[in-house]
Coordinates of C-alpha atoms in Angstrom, one line a residue:
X1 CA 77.4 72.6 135.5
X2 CA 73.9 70.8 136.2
X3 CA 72.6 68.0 133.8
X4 CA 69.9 70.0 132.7
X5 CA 72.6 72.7 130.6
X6 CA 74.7 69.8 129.8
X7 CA 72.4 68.3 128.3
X8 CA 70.6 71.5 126.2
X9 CA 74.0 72.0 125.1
X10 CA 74.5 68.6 123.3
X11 CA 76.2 68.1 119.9
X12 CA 72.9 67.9 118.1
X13 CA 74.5 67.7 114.2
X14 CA 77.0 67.1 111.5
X15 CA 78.2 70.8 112.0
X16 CA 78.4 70.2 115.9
X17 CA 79.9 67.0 115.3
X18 CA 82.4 68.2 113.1
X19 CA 83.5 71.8 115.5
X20 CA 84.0 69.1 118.2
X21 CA 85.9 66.5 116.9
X22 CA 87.7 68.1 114.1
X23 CA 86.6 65.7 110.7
X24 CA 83.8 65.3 108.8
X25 CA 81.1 62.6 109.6
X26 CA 78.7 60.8 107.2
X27 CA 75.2 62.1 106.6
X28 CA 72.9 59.0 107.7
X29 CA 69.2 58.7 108.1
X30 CA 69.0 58.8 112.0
X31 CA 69.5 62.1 114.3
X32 CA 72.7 62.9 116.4
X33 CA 72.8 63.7 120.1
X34 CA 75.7 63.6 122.2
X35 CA 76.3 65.5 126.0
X36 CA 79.7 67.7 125.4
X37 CA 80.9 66.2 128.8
X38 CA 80.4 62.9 127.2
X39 CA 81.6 63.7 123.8
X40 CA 85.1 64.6 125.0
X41 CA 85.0 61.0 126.6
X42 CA 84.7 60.0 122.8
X43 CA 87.5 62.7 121.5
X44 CA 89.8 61.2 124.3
X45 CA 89.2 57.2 123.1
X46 CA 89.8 58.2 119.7
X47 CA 88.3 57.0 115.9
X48 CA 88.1 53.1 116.3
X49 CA 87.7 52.9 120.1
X50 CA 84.6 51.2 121.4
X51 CA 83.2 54.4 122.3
X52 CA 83.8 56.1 118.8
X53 CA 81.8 53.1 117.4
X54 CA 78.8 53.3 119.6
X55 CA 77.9 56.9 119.3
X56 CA 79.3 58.6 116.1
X57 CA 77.2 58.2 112.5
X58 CA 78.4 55.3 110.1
X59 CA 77.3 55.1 106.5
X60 CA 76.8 52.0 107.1
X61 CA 73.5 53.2 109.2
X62 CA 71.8 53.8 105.6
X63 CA 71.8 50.3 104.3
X64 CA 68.1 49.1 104.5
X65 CA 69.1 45.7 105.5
X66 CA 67.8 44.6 109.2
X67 CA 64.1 45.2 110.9
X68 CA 61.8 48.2 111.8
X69 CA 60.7 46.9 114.7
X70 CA 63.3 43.9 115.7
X71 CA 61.9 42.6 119.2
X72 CA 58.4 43.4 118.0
X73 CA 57.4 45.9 120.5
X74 CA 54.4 47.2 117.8
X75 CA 52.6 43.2 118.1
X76 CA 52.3 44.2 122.0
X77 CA 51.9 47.7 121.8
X78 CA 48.8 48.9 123.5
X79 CA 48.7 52.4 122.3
X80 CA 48.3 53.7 126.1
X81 CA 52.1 54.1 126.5
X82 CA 52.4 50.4 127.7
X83 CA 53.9 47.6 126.1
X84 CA 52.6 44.1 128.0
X85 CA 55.2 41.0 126.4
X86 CA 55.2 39.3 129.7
X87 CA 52.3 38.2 131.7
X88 CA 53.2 39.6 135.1
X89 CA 55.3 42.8 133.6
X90 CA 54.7 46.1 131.3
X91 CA 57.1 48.3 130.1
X92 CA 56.1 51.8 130.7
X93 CA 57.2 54.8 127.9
X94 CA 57.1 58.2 129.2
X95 CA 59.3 59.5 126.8
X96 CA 61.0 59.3 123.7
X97 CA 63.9 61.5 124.9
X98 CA 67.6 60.1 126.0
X99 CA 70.6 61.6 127.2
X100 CA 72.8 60.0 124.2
X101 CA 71.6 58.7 120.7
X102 CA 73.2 55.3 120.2
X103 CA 74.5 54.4 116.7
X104 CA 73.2 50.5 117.6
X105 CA 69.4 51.0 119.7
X106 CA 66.6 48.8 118.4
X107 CA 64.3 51.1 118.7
X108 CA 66.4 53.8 116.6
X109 CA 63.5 53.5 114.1
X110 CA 60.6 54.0 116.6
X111 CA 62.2 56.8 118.6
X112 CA 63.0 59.0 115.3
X113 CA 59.7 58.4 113.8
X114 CA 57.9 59.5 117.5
X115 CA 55.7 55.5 116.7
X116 CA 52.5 55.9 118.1
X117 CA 53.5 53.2 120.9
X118 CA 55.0 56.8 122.9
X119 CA 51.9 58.0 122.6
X120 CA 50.9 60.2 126.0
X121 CA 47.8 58.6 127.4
X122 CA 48.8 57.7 131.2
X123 CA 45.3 57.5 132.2
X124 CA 44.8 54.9 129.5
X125 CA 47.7 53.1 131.0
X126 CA 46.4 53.6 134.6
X127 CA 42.8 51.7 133.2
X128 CA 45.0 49.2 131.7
X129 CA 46.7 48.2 134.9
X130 CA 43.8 48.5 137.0
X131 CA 42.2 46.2 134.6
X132 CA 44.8 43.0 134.7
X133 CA 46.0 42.7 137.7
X134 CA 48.2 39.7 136.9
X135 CA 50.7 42.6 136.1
X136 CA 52.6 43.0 139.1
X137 CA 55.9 45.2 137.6
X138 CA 56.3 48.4 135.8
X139 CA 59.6 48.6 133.7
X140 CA 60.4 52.2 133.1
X141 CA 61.6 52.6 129.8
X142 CA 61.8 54.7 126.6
X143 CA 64.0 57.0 125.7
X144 CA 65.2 57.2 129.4
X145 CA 63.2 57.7 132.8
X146 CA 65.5 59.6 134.2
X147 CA 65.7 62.5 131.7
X148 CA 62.2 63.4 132.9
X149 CA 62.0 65.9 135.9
X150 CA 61.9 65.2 139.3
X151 CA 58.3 65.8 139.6
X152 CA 57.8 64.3 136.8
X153 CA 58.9 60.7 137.6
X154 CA 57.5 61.3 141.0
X155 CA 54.1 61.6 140.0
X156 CA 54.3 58.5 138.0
X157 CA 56.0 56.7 140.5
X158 CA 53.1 57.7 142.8
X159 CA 50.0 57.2 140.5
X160 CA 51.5 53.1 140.0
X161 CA 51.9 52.9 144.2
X162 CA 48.4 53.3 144.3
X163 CA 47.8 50.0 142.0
X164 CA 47.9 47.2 144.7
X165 CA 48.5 44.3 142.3
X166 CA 51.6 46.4 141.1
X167 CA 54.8 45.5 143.5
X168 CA 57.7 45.8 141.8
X169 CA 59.2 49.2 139.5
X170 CA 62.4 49.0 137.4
X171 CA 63.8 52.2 135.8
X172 CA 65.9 51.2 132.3
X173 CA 68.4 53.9 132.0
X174 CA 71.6 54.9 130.7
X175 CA 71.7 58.7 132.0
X176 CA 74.6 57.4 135.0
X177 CA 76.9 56.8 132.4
X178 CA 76.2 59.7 130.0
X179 CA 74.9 62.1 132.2
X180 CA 76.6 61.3 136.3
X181 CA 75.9 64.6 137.3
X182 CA 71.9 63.7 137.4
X183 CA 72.1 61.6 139.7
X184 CA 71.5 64.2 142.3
X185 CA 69.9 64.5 145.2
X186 CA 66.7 65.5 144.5
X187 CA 66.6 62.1 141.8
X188 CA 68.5 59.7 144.8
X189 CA 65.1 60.9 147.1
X190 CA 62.8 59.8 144.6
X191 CA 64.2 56.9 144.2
X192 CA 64.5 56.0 148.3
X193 CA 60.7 56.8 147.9
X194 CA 60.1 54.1 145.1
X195 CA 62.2 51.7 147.5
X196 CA 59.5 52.8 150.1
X197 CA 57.0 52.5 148.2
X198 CA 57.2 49.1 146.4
X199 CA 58.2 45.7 147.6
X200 CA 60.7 46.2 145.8
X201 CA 62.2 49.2 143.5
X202 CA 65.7 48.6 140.7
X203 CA 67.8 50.4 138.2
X204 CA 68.6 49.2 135.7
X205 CA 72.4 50.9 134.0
X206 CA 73.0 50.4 130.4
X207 CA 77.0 50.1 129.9
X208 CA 78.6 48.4 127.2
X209 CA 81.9 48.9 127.5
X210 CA 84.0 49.0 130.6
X211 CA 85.7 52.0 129.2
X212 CA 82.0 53.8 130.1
X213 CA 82.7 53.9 133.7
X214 CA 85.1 57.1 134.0
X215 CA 85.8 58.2 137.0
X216 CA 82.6 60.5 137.4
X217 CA 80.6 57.6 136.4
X218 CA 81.9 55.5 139.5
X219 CA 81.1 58.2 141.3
X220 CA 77.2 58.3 140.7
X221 CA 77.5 54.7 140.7
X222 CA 78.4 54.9 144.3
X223 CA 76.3 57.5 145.3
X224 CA 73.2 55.2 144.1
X225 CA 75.1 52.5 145.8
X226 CA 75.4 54.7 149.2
X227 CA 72.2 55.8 149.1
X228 CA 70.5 51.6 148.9
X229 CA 69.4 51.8 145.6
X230 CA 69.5 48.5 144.0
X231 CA 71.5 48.4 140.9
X232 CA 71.6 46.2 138.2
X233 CA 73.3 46.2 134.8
X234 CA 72.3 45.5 131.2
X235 CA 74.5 45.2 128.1
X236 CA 74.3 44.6 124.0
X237 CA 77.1 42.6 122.4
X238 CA 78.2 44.6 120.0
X239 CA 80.5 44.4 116.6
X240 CA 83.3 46.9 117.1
X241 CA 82.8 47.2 120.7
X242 CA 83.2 44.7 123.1
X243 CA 82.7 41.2 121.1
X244 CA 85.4 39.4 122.4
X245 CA 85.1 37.6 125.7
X246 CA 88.2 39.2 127.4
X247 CA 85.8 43.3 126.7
X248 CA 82.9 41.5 128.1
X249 CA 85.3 39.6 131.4
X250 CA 86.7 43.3 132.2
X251 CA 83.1 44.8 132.2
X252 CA 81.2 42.7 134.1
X253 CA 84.4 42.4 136.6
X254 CA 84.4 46.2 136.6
X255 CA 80.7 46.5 137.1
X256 CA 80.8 43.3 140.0
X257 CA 83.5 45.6 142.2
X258 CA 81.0 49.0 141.9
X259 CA 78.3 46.6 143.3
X260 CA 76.5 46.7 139.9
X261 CA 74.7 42.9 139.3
X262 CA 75.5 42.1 135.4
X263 CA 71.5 41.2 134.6
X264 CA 71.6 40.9 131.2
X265 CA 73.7 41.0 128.1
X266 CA 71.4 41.1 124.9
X267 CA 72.6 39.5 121.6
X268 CA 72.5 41.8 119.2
X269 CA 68.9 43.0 117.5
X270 CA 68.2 42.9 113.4
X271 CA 67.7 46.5 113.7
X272 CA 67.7 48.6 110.7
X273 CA 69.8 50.8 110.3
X274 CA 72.6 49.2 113.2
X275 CA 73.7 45.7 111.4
X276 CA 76.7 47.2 111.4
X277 CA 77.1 46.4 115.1
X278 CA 75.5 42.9 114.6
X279 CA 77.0 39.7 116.1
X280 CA 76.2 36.1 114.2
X281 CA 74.6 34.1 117.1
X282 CA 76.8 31.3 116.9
X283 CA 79.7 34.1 117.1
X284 CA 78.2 35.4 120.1
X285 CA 77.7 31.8 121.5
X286 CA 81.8 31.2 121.5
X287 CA 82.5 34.6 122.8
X288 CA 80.0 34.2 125.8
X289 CA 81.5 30.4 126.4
X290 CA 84.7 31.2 128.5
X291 CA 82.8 33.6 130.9
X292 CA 80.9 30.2 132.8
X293 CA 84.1 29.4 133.7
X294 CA 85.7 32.3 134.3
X295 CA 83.4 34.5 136.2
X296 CA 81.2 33.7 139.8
X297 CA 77.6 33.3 138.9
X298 CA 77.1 36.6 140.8
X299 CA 78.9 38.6 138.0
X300 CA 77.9 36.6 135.0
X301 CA 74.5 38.2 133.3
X302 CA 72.1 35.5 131.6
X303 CA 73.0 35.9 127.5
X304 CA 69.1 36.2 126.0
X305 CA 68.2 37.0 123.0
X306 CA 65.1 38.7 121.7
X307 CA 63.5 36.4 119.5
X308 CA 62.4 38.3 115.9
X309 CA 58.4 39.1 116.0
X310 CA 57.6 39.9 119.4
X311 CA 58.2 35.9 120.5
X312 CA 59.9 37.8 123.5
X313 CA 63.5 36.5 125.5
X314 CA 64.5 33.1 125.7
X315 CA 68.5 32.2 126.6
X316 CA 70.8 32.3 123.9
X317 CA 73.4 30.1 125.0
X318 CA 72.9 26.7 126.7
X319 CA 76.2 25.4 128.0
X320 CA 74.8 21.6 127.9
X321 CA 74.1 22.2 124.3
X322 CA 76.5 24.1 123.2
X323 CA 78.3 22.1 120.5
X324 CA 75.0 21.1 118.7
X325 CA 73.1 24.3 119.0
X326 CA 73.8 25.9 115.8
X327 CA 71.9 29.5 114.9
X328 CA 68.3 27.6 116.2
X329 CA 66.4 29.0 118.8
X330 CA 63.8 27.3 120.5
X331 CA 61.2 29.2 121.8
X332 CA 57.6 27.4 123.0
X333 CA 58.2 24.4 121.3
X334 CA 59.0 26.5 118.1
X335 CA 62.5 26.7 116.4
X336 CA 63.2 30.0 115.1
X337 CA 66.5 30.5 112.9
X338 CA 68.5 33.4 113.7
X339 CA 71.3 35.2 111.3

Protein backbone atom coordinates (compact mmCIF):
# COMPACT_ATOMS: atom_id res chain seq x y z
CA UNK A 1 0.00 0.00 0.00
CA UNK A 2 1.87 3.45 -0.72
CA UNK A 3 1.91 6.26 1.94
CA UNK A 4 -0.11 8.37 -0.06
CA UNK A 5 -3.57 5.81 0.48
CA UNK A 6 -2.42 5.12 3.86
CA UNK A 7 -2.48 8.18 4.74
CA UNK A 8 -6.09 9.37 2.79
CA UNK A 9 -7.37 6.58 4.66
CA UNK A 10 -6.61 7.76 8.17
CA UNK A 11 -8.98 7.55 11.16
CA UNK A 12 -10.06 11.14 10.80
CA UNK A 13 -13.02 11.08 13.89
CA UNK A 14 -14.84 9.87 17.00
CA UNK A 15 -16.86 7.50 14.64
CA UNK A 16 -13.53 6.19 13.02
CA UNK A 17 -12.01 6.10 16.23
CA UNK A 18 -14.58 4.19 17.68
CA UNK A 19 -15.09 1.27 14.36
CA UNK A 20 -11.35 0.84 14.99
CA UNK A 21 -10.77 0.42 18.43
CA UNK A 22 -14.06 -0.81 19.65
CA UNK A 23 -15.02 2.00 22.66
CA UNK A 24 -16.09 5.23 22.74
CA UNK A 25 -13.65 8.28 23.03
CA UNK A 26 -14.21 11.74 24.49
CA UNK A 27 -15.30 14.67 22.36
CA UNK A 28 -12.32 17.32 22.83
CA UNK A 29 -11.68 20.64 21.20
CA UNK A 30 -8.76 19.45 18.82
CA UNK A 31 -9.11 17.25 15.43
CA UNK A 32 -8.16 13.46 15.23
CA UNK A 33 -5.88 11.93 12.65
CA UNK A 34 -4.34 8.65 12.83
CA UNK A 35 -2.67 6.30 9.67
CA UNK A 36 -4.73 2.76 10.02
CA UNK A 37 -1.24 1.03 9.77
CA UNK A 38 -0.30 3.06 12.74
CA UNK A 39 -3.50 2.84 14.56
CA UNK A 40 -3.30 -0.90 14.83
CA UNK A 41 0.26 -0.20 16.42
CA UNK A 42 -1.99 1.61 19.10
CA UNK A 43 -4.85 -1.36 19.23
CA UNK A 44 -1.91 -3.82 19.81
CA UNK A 45 -0.24 -1.62 22.92
CA UNK A 46 -3.52 -1.35 24.46
CA UNK A 47 -5.62 1.62 26.66
CA UNK A 48 -2.77 2.84 29.08
CA UNK A 49 0.34 2.09 26.94
CA UNK A 50 2.59 4.92 26.02
CA UNK A 51 1.30 4.89 22.61
CA UNK A 52 -2.53 5.00 23.67
CA UNK A 53 -1.63 8.19 25.63
CA UNK A 54 0.12 10.08 22.95
CA UNK A 55 -2.36 9.82 20.15
CA UNK A 56 -6.02 9.03 21.39
CA UNK A 57 -8.38 12.22 22.67
CA UNK A 58 -8.47 12.82 26.62
CA UNK A 59 -11.00 15.02 28.18
CA UNK A 60 -8.53 16.30 29.81
CA UNK A 61 -7.48 18.15 26.39
CA UNK A 62 -10.56 20.68 27.08
CA UNK A 63 -9.34 22.17 30.35
CA UNK A 64 -8.24 25.79 29.42
CA UNK A 65 -5.31 25.64 31.63
CA UNK A 66 -1.73 25.96 29.79
CA UNK A 67 -0.63 28.52 26.77
CA UNK A 68 -1.73 29.34 23.14
CA UNK A 69 1.39 29.82 21.96
CA UNK A 70 3.91 28.09 24.61
CA UNK A 71 7.52 28.66 22.98
CA UNK A 72 6.30 31.88 21.53
CA UNK A 73 6.61 31.18 17.93
CA UNK A 74 3.89 34.32 17.16
CA UNK A 75 6.74 37.10 18.96
CA UNK A 76 9.14 35.76 15.95
CA UNK A 77 6.82 35.08 13.42
CA UNK A 78 7.44 36.87 10.31
CA UNK A 79 4.32 36.20 8.47
CA UNK A 80 6.41 34.95 5.22
CA UNK A 81 6.33 31.27 6.48
CA UNK A 82 9.55 31.82 8.50
CA UNK A 83 10.07 31.92 12.03
CA UNK A 84 13.75 33.56 12.85
CA UNK A 85 14.42 32.75 17.00
CA UNK A 86 18.06 32.20 16.45
CA UNK A 87 20.40 34.49 14.85
CA UNK A 88 22.09 32.07 12.31
CA UNK A 89 18.75 29.74 11.85
CA UNK A 90 14.94 29.91 10.57
CA UNK A 91 12.51 27.55 10.79
CA UNK A 92 10.73 27.08 7.61
CA UNK A 93 6.66 26.05 7.51
CA UNK A 94 5.41 24.67 4.35
CA UNK A 95 2.63 23.10 5.80
CA UNK A 96 0.33 22.61 8.40
CA UNK A 97 -0.30 18.96 7.50
CA UNK A 98 1.26 15.75 9.52
CA UNK A 99 1.07 12.17 9.19
CA UNK A 100 -0.33 11.78 12.98
CA UNK A 101 -2.08 14.40 15.24
CA UNK A 102 -0.37 14.16 18.66
CA UNK A 103 -2.56 14.40 21.81
CA UNK A 104 0.63 16.60 23.45
CA UNK A 105 2.13 19.11 20.17
CA UNK A 106 2.73 22.72 21.19
CA UNK A 107 1.57 23.89 18.38
CA UNK A 108 -1.83 21.86 18.63
CA UNK A 109 -3.45 25.37 18.96
CA UNK A 110 -1.66 27.03 15.87
CA UNK A 111 -1.99 24.02 13.52
CA UNK A 112 -5.96 23.67 14.19
CA UNK A 113 -6.56 27.33 13.91
CA UNK A 114 -4.35 27.36 10.26
CA UNK A 115 -2.38 30.80 12.54
CA UNK A 116 -1.37 33.12 10.07
CA UNK A 117 2.42 32.15 10.83
CA UNK A 118 1.68 29.02 7.88
CA UNK A 119 0.73 31.54 5.78
CA UNK A 120 2.05 30.58 1.96
CA UNK A 121 4.32 33.43 0.85
CA UNK A 122 7.71 31.59 -0.18
CA UNK A 123 8.77 34.44 -2.18
CA UNK A 124 8.44 36.62 0.96
CA UNK A 125 10.58 34.06 2.65
CA UNK A 126 13.06 33.89 -0.21
CA UNK A 127 13.41 38.17 0.24
CA UNK A 128 13.82 37.52 3.78
CA UNK A 129 16.77 35.26 3.51
CA UNK A 130 18.32 37.12 0.83
CA UNK A 131 18.06 40.00 3.01
CA UNK A 132 20.03 38.69 6.36
CA UNK A 133 22.50 36.68 5.52
CA UNK A 134 23.64 35.98 9.02
CA UNK A 135 21.08 33.11 8.52
CA UNK A 136 22.98 30.26 7.45
CA UNK A 137 20.30 27.14 8.30
CA UNK A 138 16.78 26.32 7.22
CA UNK A 139 14.93 24.03 9.67
CA UNK A 140 12.08 22.33 7.93
CA UNK A 141 9.26 22.22 10.01
CA UNK A 142 5.45 22.48 10.36
CA UNK A 143 3.19 20.10 10.26
CA UNK A 144 5.89 17.74 8.58
CA UNK A 145 8.25 18.17 5.47
CA UNK A 146 7.99 15.08 4.41
CA UNK A 147 4.16 14.82 3.85
CA UNK A 148 4.66 17.29 0.95
CA UNK A 149 5.44 15.64 -2.46
CA UNK A 150 8.45 14.91 -3.92
CA UNK A 151 8.51 17.82 -6.18
CA UNK A 152 7.31 19.65 -3.78
CA UNK A 153 10.20 19.52 -1.16
CA UNK A 154 12.46 19.50 -4.15
CA UNK A 155 11.66 22.75 -5.34
CA UNK A 156 12.15 24.16 -1.97
CA UNK A 157 15.15 22.46 -1.41
CA UNK A 158 16.44 23.96 -4.60
CA UNK A 159 15.14 27.61 -4.38
CA UNK A 160 17.27 27.73 -0.59
CA UNK A 161 20.61 26.05 -2.60
CA UNK A 162 20.59 29.09 -4.49
CA UNK A 163 21.00 31.33 -1.22
CA UNK A 164 24.85 31.36 -0.71
CA UNK A 165 24.79 32.48 2.96
CA UNK A 166 22.40 29.39 3.54
CA UNK A 167 24.67 26.12 4.30
CA UNK A 168 23.02 23.93 6.34
CA UNK A 169 19.01 22.33 5.85
CA UNK A 170 17.32 20.24 8.62
CA UNK A 171 14.02 18.42 7.95
CA UNK A 172 11.91 18.05 11.50
CA UNK A 173 9.76 15.04 10.90
CA UNK A 174 7.91 12.35 12.37
CA UNK A 175 6.53 10.61 9.10
CA UNK A 176 9.48 7.47 9.60
CA UNK A 177 7.77 6.43 12.50
CA UNK A 178 4.14 6.97 11.54
CA UNK A 179 4.37 6.54 8.00
CA UNK A 180 7.90 4.05 7.06
CA UNK A 181 6.64 3.23 3.94
CA UNK A 182 7.46 7.09 2.64
CA UNK A 183 10.53 6.86 2.97
CA UNK A 184 10.92 5.67 -0.60
CA UNK A 185 13.04 6.08 -3.17
CA UNK A 186 12.06 8.81 -4.86
CA UNK A 187 12.12 10.85 -1.10
CA UNK A 188 15.82 8.93 -0.18
CA UNK A 189 17.02 10.85 -3.79
CA UNK A 190 15.96 14.13 -2.70
CA UNK A 191 17.41 13.92 0.22
CA UNK A 192 21.09 12.58 -1.37
CA UNK A 193 20.52 15.77 -3.41
CA UNK A 194 20.16 18.14 -0.20
CA UNK A 195 23.36 16.21 1.07
CA UNK A 196 24.82 17.42 -2.36
CA UNK A 197 23.64 20.44 -2.23
CA UNK A 198 24.50 21.89 1.27
CA UNK A 199 27.55 21.64 3.41
CA UNK A 200 25.67 19.86 5.26
CA UNK A 201 21.92 18.32 5.09
CA UNK A 202 19.97 16.29 8.61
CA UNK A 203 16.75 14.74 9.66
CA UNK A 204 15.61 15.23 12.25
CA UNK A 205 13.02 11.79 13.78
CA UNK A 206 10.59 12.57 16.33
CA UNK A 207 10.12 9.35 18.63
CA UNK A 208 9.12 9.29 22.04
CA UNK A 209 8.81 6.10 23.07
CA UNK A 210 11.04 3.19 22.16
CA UNK A 211 7.93 1.17 21.68
CA UNK A 212 7.67 3.58 18.25
CA UNK A 213 10.31 1.82 16.46
CA UNK A 214 8.35 -1.47 15.12
CA UNK A 215 9.95 -3.38 13.03
CA UNK A 216 8.92 -1.41 9.70
CA UNK A 217 10.17 1.56 11.39
CA UNK A 218 13.80 0.13 11.79
CA UNK A 219 13.56 -0.62 8.50
CA UNK A 220 13.21 3.01 7.02
CA UNK A 221 15.44 3.90 9.67
CA UNK A 222 18.05 1.83 7.93
CA UNK A 223 17.29 2.59 4.63
CA UNK A 224 17.99 6.45 5.49
CA UNK A 225 20.94 5.02 7.28
CA UNK A 226 22.09 2.99 3.95
CA UNK A 227 21.47 5.44 1.81
CA UNK A 228 24.07 8.48 4.13
CA UNK A 229 21.47 10.41 5.36
CA UNK A 230 22.34 11.93 8.57
CA UNK A 231 19.93 11.15 11.23
CA UNK A 232 19.23 12.64 14.31
CA UNK A 233 16.61 12.20 16.98
CA UNK A 234 14.32 14.50 19.06
CA UNK A 235 12.06 13.68 21.88
CA UNK A 236 9.31 15.40 24.55
CA UNK A 237 9.17 14.07 28.07
CA UNK A 238 6.02 13.22 28.55
CA UNK A 239 3.42 12.34 31.53
CA UNK A 240 2.09 8.89 30.79
CA UNK A 241 4.66 8.10 28.40
CA UNK A 242 8.09 7.73 28.93
CA UNK A 243 8.86 9.90 32.34
CA UNK A 244 10.87 7.67 34.07
CA UNK A 245 14.56 7.40 33.38
CA UNK A 246 14.62 3.57 32.73
CA UNK A 247 11.63 4.69 29.17
CA UNK A 248 13.96 7.31 28.30
CA UNK A 249 17.56 4.79 28.85
CA UNK A 250 15.81 2.11 26.50
CA UNK A 251 14.96 4.83 23.78
CA UNK A 252 17.91 6.53 23.42
CA UNK A 253 19.84 3.00 23.63
CA UNK A 254 17.44 1.79 20.97
CA UNK A 255 17.78 4.81 18.81
CA UNK A 256 22.00 4.80 19.51
CA UNK A 257 22.11 0.95 17.90
CA UNK A 258 19.86 2.22 14.59
CA UNK A 259 22.58 4.89 14.27
CA UNK A 260 20.02 7.62 15.24
CA UNK A 261 22.07 10.56 17.48
CA UNK A 262 19.55 11.41 20.52
CA UNK A 263 19.71 15.49 19.76
CA UNK A 264 17.34 16.62 21.86
CA UNK A 265 14.75 15.76 24.52
CA UNK A 266 12.40 18.76 25.13
CA UNK A 267 10.81 19.32 28.67
CA UNK A 268 7.50 19.46 28.30
CA UNK A 269 5.59 22.79 26.85
CA UNK A 270 2.56 24.74 28.82
CA UNK A 271 0.52 23.93 25.88
CA UNK A 272 -3.10 24.36 26.13
CA UNK A 273 -4.99 21.90 25.74
CA UNK A 274 -1.83 18.88 26.50
CA UNK A 275 -1.08 19.66 30.49
CA UNK A 276 -2.16 16.51 30.76
CA UNK A 277 1.18 15.19 29.45
CA UNK A 278 3.14 17.92 31.42
CA UNK A 279 6.27 17.14 33.56
CA UNK A 280 7.08 19.60 36.71
CA UNK A 281 10.74 20.67 35.86
CA UNK A 282 12.18 19.66 38.89
CA UNK A 283 10.45 16.18 38.15
CA UNK A 284 11.96 16.06 34.89
CA UNK A 285 15.42 17.17 36.39
CA UNK A 286 15.58 13.74 38.61
CA UNK A 287 14.39 11.68 35.87
CA UNK A 288 16.97 13.01 33.38
CA UNK A 289 19.84 12.70 36.45
CA UNK A 290 20.79 8.91 36.12
CA UNK A 291 21.21 9.11 32.24
CA UNK A 292 24.92 11.19 32.65
CA UNK A 293 25.95 8.29 34.26
CA UNK A 294 24.50 5.80 32.57
CA UNK A 295 24.65 6.50 28.98
CA UNK A 296 27.96 7.57 26.51
CA UNK A 297 27.75 11.13 25.68
CA UNK A 298 27.14 9.90 22.07
CA UNK A 299 23.67 8.62 23.06
CA UNK A 300 22.67 11.11 25.72
CA UNK A 301 20.47 14.24 23.91
CA UNK A 302 21.01 17.72 25.68
CA UNK A 303 17.63 18.11 28.06
CA UNK A 304 16.46 22.06 26.92
CA UNK A 305 13.66 23.54 27.63
CA UNK A 306 11.82 26.19 25.79
CA UNK A 307 11.64 29.07 27.89
CA UNK A 308 7.76 30.60 28.01
CA UNK A 309 7.47 33.84 25.62
CA UNK A 310 9.64 33.22 22.83
CA UNK A 311 13.00 33.55 25.24
CA UNK A 312 14.01 30.47 23.03
CA UNK A 313 16.15 27.08 24.46
CA UNK A 314 18.49 27.23 27.18
CA UNK A 315 19.54 23.63 29.18
CA UNK A 316 17.24 22.48 31.62
CA UNK A 317 19.36 20.45 33.72
CA UNK A 318 22.90 21.43 34.88
CA UNK A 319 24.57 18.48 36.58
CA UNK A 320 26.99 21.01 38.65
CA UNK A 321 23.87 22.55 39.90
CA UNK A 322 21.67 20.17 40.35
CA UNK A 323 20.77 20.08 44.05
CA UNK A 324 20.27 23.98 44.22
CA UNK A 325 18.49 24.50 40.99
CA UNK A 326 15.02 24.41 41.89
CA UNK A 327 12.13 25.28 39.03
CA UNK A 328 14.53 28.63 38.03
CA UNK A 329 15.74 29.05 34.74
CA UNK A 330 18.21 31.35 33.79
CA UNK A 331 18.17 32.65 30.59
CA UNK A 332 20.40 36.03 29.58
CA UNK A 333 20.98 36.99 32.91
CA UNK A 334 17.18 36.67 33.53
CA UNK A 335 15.57 34.04 35.93
CA UNK A 336 12.41 32.84 34.65
CA UNK A 337 10.21 30.42 37.00
CA UNK A 338 8.89 27.46 35.43
CA UNK A 339 5.75 25.21 36.78
Amino acid sequence: MSWTHEFKEALKNNQDLKDFFGCDFPQVNYPVFIPRVFAAKILEAGPGSPLWNEFLPHIDENKDDGRLDPIGDKVHAKNNQLIHRYENRVLFTPTTVCPVLCRYCFRKNELSAKDEIFDQKFQEALSYLKANPEVNEVIFTGGDPFILSNEKLAAYIQEFSEIGSVKYVRFHTRTPVILPSRIEEGLIAILQSSAHLFKRSMVMIHVNHVSELTDDVREAILLLNENNIELFSQSVLLKGVNDSTEALYDLFTALADIKVKPYYLHHSDEARGAMNFYVPLEEGRKIFAPLHNRLPGWALPQYIIDIPGGHGKTPAFNPESFEFSGNLITKNGEKVKII
